[in-house]
Coordinates of C-alpha atoms in Angstrom, one line a residue:
Chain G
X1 CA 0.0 0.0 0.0
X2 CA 1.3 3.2 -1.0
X3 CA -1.0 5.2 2.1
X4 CA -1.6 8.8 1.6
X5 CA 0.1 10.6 -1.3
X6 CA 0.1 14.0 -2.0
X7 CA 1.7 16.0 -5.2
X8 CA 3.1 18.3 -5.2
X9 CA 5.8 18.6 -2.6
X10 CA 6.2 22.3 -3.5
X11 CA 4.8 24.2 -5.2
X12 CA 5.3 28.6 -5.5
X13 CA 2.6 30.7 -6.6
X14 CA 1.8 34.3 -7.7
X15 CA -1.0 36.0 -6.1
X16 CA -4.5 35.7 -7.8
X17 CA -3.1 32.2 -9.6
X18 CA -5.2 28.9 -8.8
X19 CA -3.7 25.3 -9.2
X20 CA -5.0 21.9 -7.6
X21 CA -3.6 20.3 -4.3
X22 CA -3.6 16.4 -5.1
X23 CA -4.9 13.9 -2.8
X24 CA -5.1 10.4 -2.7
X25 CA -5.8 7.0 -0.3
X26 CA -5.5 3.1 -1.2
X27 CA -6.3 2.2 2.0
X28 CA -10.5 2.3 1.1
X29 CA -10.8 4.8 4.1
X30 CA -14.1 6.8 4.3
X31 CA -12.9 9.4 6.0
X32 CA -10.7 12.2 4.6
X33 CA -9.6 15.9 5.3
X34 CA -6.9 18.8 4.6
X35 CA -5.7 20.7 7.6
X36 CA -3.0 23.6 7.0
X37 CA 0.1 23.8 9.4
X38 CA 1.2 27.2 10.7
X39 CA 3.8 27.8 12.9
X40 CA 2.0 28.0 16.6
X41 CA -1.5 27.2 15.2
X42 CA -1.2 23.7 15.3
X43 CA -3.2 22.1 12.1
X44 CA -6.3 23.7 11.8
X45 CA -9.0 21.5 9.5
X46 CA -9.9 23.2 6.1
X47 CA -12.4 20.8 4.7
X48 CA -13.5 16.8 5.1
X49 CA -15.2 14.5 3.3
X50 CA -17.3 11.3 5.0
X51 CA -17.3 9.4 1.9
X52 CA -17.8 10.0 -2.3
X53 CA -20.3 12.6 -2.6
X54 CA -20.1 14.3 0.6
X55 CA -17.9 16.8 1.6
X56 CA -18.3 19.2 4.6
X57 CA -16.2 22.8 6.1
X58 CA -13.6 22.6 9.1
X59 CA -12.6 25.7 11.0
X60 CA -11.0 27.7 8.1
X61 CA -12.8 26.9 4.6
X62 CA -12.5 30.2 3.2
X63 CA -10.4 30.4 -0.4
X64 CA -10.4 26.5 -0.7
X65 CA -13.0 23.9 -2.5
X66 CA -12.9 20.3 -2.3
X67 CA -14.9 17.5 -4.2
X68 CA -14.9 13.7 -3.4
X69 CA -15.9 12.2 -6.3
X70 CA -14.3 8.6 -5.6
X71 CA -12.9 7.0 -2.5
X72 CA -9.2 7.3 -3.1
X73 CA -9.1 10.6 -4.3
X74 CA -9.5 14.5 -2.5
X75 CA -8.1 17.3 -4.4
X76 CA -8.0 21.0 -2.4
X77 CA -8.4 24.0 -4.9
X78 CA -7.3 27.4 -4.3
X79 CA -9.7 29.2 -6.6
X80 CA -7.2 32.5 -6.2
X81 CA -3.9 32.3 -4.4
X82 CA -3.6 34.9 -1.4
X83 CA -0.3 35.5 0.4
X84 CA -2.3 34.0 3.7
X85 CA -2.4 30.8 2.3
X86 CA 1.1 29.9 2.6
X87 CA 1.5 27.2 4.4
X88 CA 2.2 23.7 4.3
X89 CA -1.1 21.2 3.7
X90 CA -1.5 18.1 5.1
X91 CA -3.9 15.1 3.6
X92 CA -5.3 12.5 6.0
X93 CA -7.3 9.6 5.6
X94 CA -9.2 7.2 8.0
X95 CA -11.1 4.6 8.9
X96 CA -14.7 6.2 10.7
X97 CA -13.8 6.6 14.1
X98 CA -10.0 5.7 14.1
X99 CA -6.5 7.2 13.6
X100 CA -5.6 9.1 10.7
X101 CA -3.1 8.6 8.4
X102 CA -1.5 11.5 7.0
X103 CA 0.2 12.6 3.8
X104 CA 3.9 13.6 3.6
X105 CA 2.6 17.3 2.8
X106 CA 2.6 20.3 0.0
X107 CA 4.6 23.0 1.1
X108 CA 3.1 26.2 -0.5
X109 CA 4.6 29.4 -1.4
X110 CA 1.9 32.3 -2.5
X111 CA 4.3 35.9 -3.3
Chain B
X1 CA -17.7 23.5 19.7
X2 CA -15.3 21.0 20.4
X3 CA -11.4 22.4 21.0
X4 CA -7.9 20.9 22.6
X5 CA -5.8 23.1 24.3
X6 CA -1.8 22.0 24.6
X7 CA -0.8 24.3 27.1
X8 CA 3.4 24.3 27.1
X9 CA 5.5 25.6 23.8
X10 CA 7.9 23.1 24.6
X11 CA 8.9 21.0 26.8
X12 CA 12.4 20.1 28.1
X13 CA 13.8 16.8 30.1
X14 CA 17.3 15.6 30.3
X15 CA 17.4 11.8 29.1
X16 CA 16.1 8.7 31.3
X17 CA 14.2 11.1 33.0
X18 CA 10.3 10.8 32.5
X19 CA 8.3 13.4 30.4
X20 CA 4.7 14.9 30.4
X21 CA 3.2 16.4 27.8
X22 CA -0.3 18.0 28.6
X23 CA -3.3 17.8 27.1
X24 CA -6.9 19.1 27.6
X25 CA -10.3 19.0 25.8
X26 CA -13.5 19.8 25.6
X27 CA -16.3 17.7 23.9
X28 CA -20.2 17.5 24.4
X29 CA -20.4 14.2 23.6
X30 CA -18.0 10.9 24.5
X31 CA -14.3 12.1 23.4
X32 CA -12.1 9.9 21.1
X33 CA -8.6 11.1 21.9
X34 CA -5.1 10.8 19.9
X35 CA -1.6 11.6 19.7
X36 CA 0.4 11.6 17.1
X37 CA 4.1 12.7 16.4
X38 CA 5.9 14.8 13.5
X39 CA 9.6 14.7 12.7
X40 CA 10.9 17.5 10.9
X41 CA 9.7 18.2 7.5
X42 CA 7.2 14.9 7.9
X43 CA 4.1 14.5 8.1
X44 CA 2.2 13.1 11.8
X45 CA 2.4 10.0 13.1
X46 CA 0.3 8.0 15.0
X47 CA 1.1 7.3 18.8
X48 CA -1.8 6.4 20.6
X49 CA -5.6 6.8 21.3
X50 CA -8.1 6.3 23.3
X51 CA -11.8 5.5 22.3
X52 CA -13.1 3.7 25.2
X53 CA -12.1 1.5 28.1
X54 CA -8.8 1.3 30.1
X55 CA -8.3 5.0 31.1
X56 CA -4.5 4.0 30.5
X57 CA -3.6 3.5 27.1
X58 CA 0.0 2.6 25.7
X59 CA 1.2 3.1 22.4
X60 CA 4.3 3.3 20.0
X61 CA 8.0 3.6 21.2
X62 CA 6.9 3.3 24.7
X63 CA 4.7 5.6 25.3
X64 CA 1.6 6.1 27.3
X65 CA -1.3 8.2 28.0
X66 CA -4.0 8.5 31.0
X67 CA -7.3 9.5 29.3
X68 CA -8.8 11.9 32.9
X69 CA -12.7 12.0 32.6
X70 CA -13.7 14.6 35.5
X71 CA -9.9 16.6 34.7
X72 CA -10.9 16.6 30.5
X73 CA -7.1 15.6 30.4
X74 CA -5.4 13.3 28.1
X75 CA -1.6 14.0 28.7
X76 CA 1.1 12.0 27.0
X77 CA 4.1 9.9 29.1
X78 CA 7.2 8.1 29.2
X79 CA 9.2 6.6 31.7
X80 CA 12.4 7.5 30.4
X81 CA 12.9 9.3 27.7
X82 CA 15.0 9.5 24.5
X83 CA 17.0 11.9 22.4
X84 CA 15.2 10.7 18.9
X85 CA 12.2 11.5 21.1
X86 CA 12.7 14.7 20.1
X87 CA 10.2 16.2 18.1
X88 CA 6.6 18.2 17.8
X89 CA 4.2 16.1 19.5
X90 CA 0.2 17.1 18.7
X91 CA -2.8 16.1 20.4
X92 CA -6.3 15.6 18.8
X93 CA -9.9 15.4 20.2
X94 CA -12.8 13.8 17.7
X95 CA -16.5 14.1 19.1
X96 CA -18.1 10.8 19.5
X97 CA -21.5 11.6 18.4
X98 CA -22.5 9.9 15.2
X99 CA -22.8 12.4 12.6
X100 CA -19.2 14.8 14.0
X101 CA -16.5 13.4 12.1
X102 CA -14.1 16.5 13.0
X103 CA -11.0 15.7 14.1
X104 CA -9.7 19.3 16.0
X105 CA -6.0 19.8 17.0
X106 CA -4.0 21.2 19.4
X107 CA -1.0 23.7 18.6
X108 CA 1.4 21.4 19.3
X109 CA 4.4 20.9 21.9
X110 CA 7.9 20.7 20.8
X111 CA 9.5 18.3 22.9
X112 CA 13.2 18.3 23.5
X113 CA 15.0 15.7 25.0
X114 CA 18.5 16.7 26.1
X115 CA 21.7 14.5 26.3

């Protein structure tokens, strides 16, 4: 099992551009979110999904949309890159009620 | 609303001594509690959990956690700690209710385990 991948590794943008954040799972886990990681904020949750077809916010939505249109796969768009949303973005996948399993992470430059 | 609150930065203990790091929550319904681990420029890894049962729960690389009902305290343990235990150290809080499949975070304690 490959786990949790997530393409690309890094990525640099220029304010206003959008691109795709790639996502996705062998494991058959229902359960899957982005969180973003910021220095002293911890990983806050951007957006989950409880299975194809459903998709919900977390705490910080804003600037992002997500689609689950299969199991194995959860892309993040940024519709139009902001300064604020550099950070590096985690993918995680799990089994209802269980332990995630997280992506290696996109680090993400907007200038 | 459900939130976790990981009240030290970081944490500091000299090697074989035990460490603590502290973790609280707050839930409406029956808490499912994790930690997990992240090396540098990695993603988390899982340590432990607790769902329901034993209110001491071991996990990886010899750690342990004592899940505190009436204190809403989770906090992290080891009895002797290691220098490659060094690392950022996150708890997590998931609301039991059917339906809540949030998973919030903590900010995270760097732990640093000194020679």
């Amino acid at each position: 099992n490959a786990g949790v991948t997530q393409t690309p590794k890094f990525q640099v943008l220029k304010t206003g551009q959008s691109m795709t954040l790639q996502c996705a799972q062998d494991m058959n886990h229902e359960y899957m979110s982005w969180y973003r990681q910021d220095p002293g904020m911890g990983l806050r949750l951007i957006h989950y999904s409880v299975g194809a077809g459903i998709t919900d916010q977390g705490e910080v939505p804003n600037g992002y949309n997500v689609s689950r249109s299969t199991t194995e796969d959860f892309p993040l768009r940024l519709l139009s890159a902001a300064p604020s949303q550099t950070s590096v973005y985690f993918c995680a996948s799990s089994p209802a009620y269980n332990e995630q399993f997280f992506g290696p992470g996109t680090r993400l430059t907007v200038l | 609303a459900q939130s976790v609150a990981q009240p030290e930065d970081q944490v500091n203990v000299a090697e074989g001594n035990p460490l603590t790091v502290k973790c609280t929550y707050s839930v409406s319904g029956n808490p499912y509690l994790f930690w997990y681990v992240q090396y540098p420029n990695r993603g988390l890894q899982f340590l432990l959990k607790y769902i329901t049962g034993d209110n001491l729960v071991k996990g990886s690389y010899g750690f342990e956690a004592e899940f505190n009902k009436s204190q809403t305290s989770f906090h992290l343990k080891k009895p002797s700690a290691l220098v490659s235990d060094s690392a950022l150290y996150f708890c997590a809080v998931r609301e039991g209710s059917s339906g809540t499949y949030k998973y919030i975070f903590g900010t995270g304690t760097r732990l640093k385990v000194l020679a």
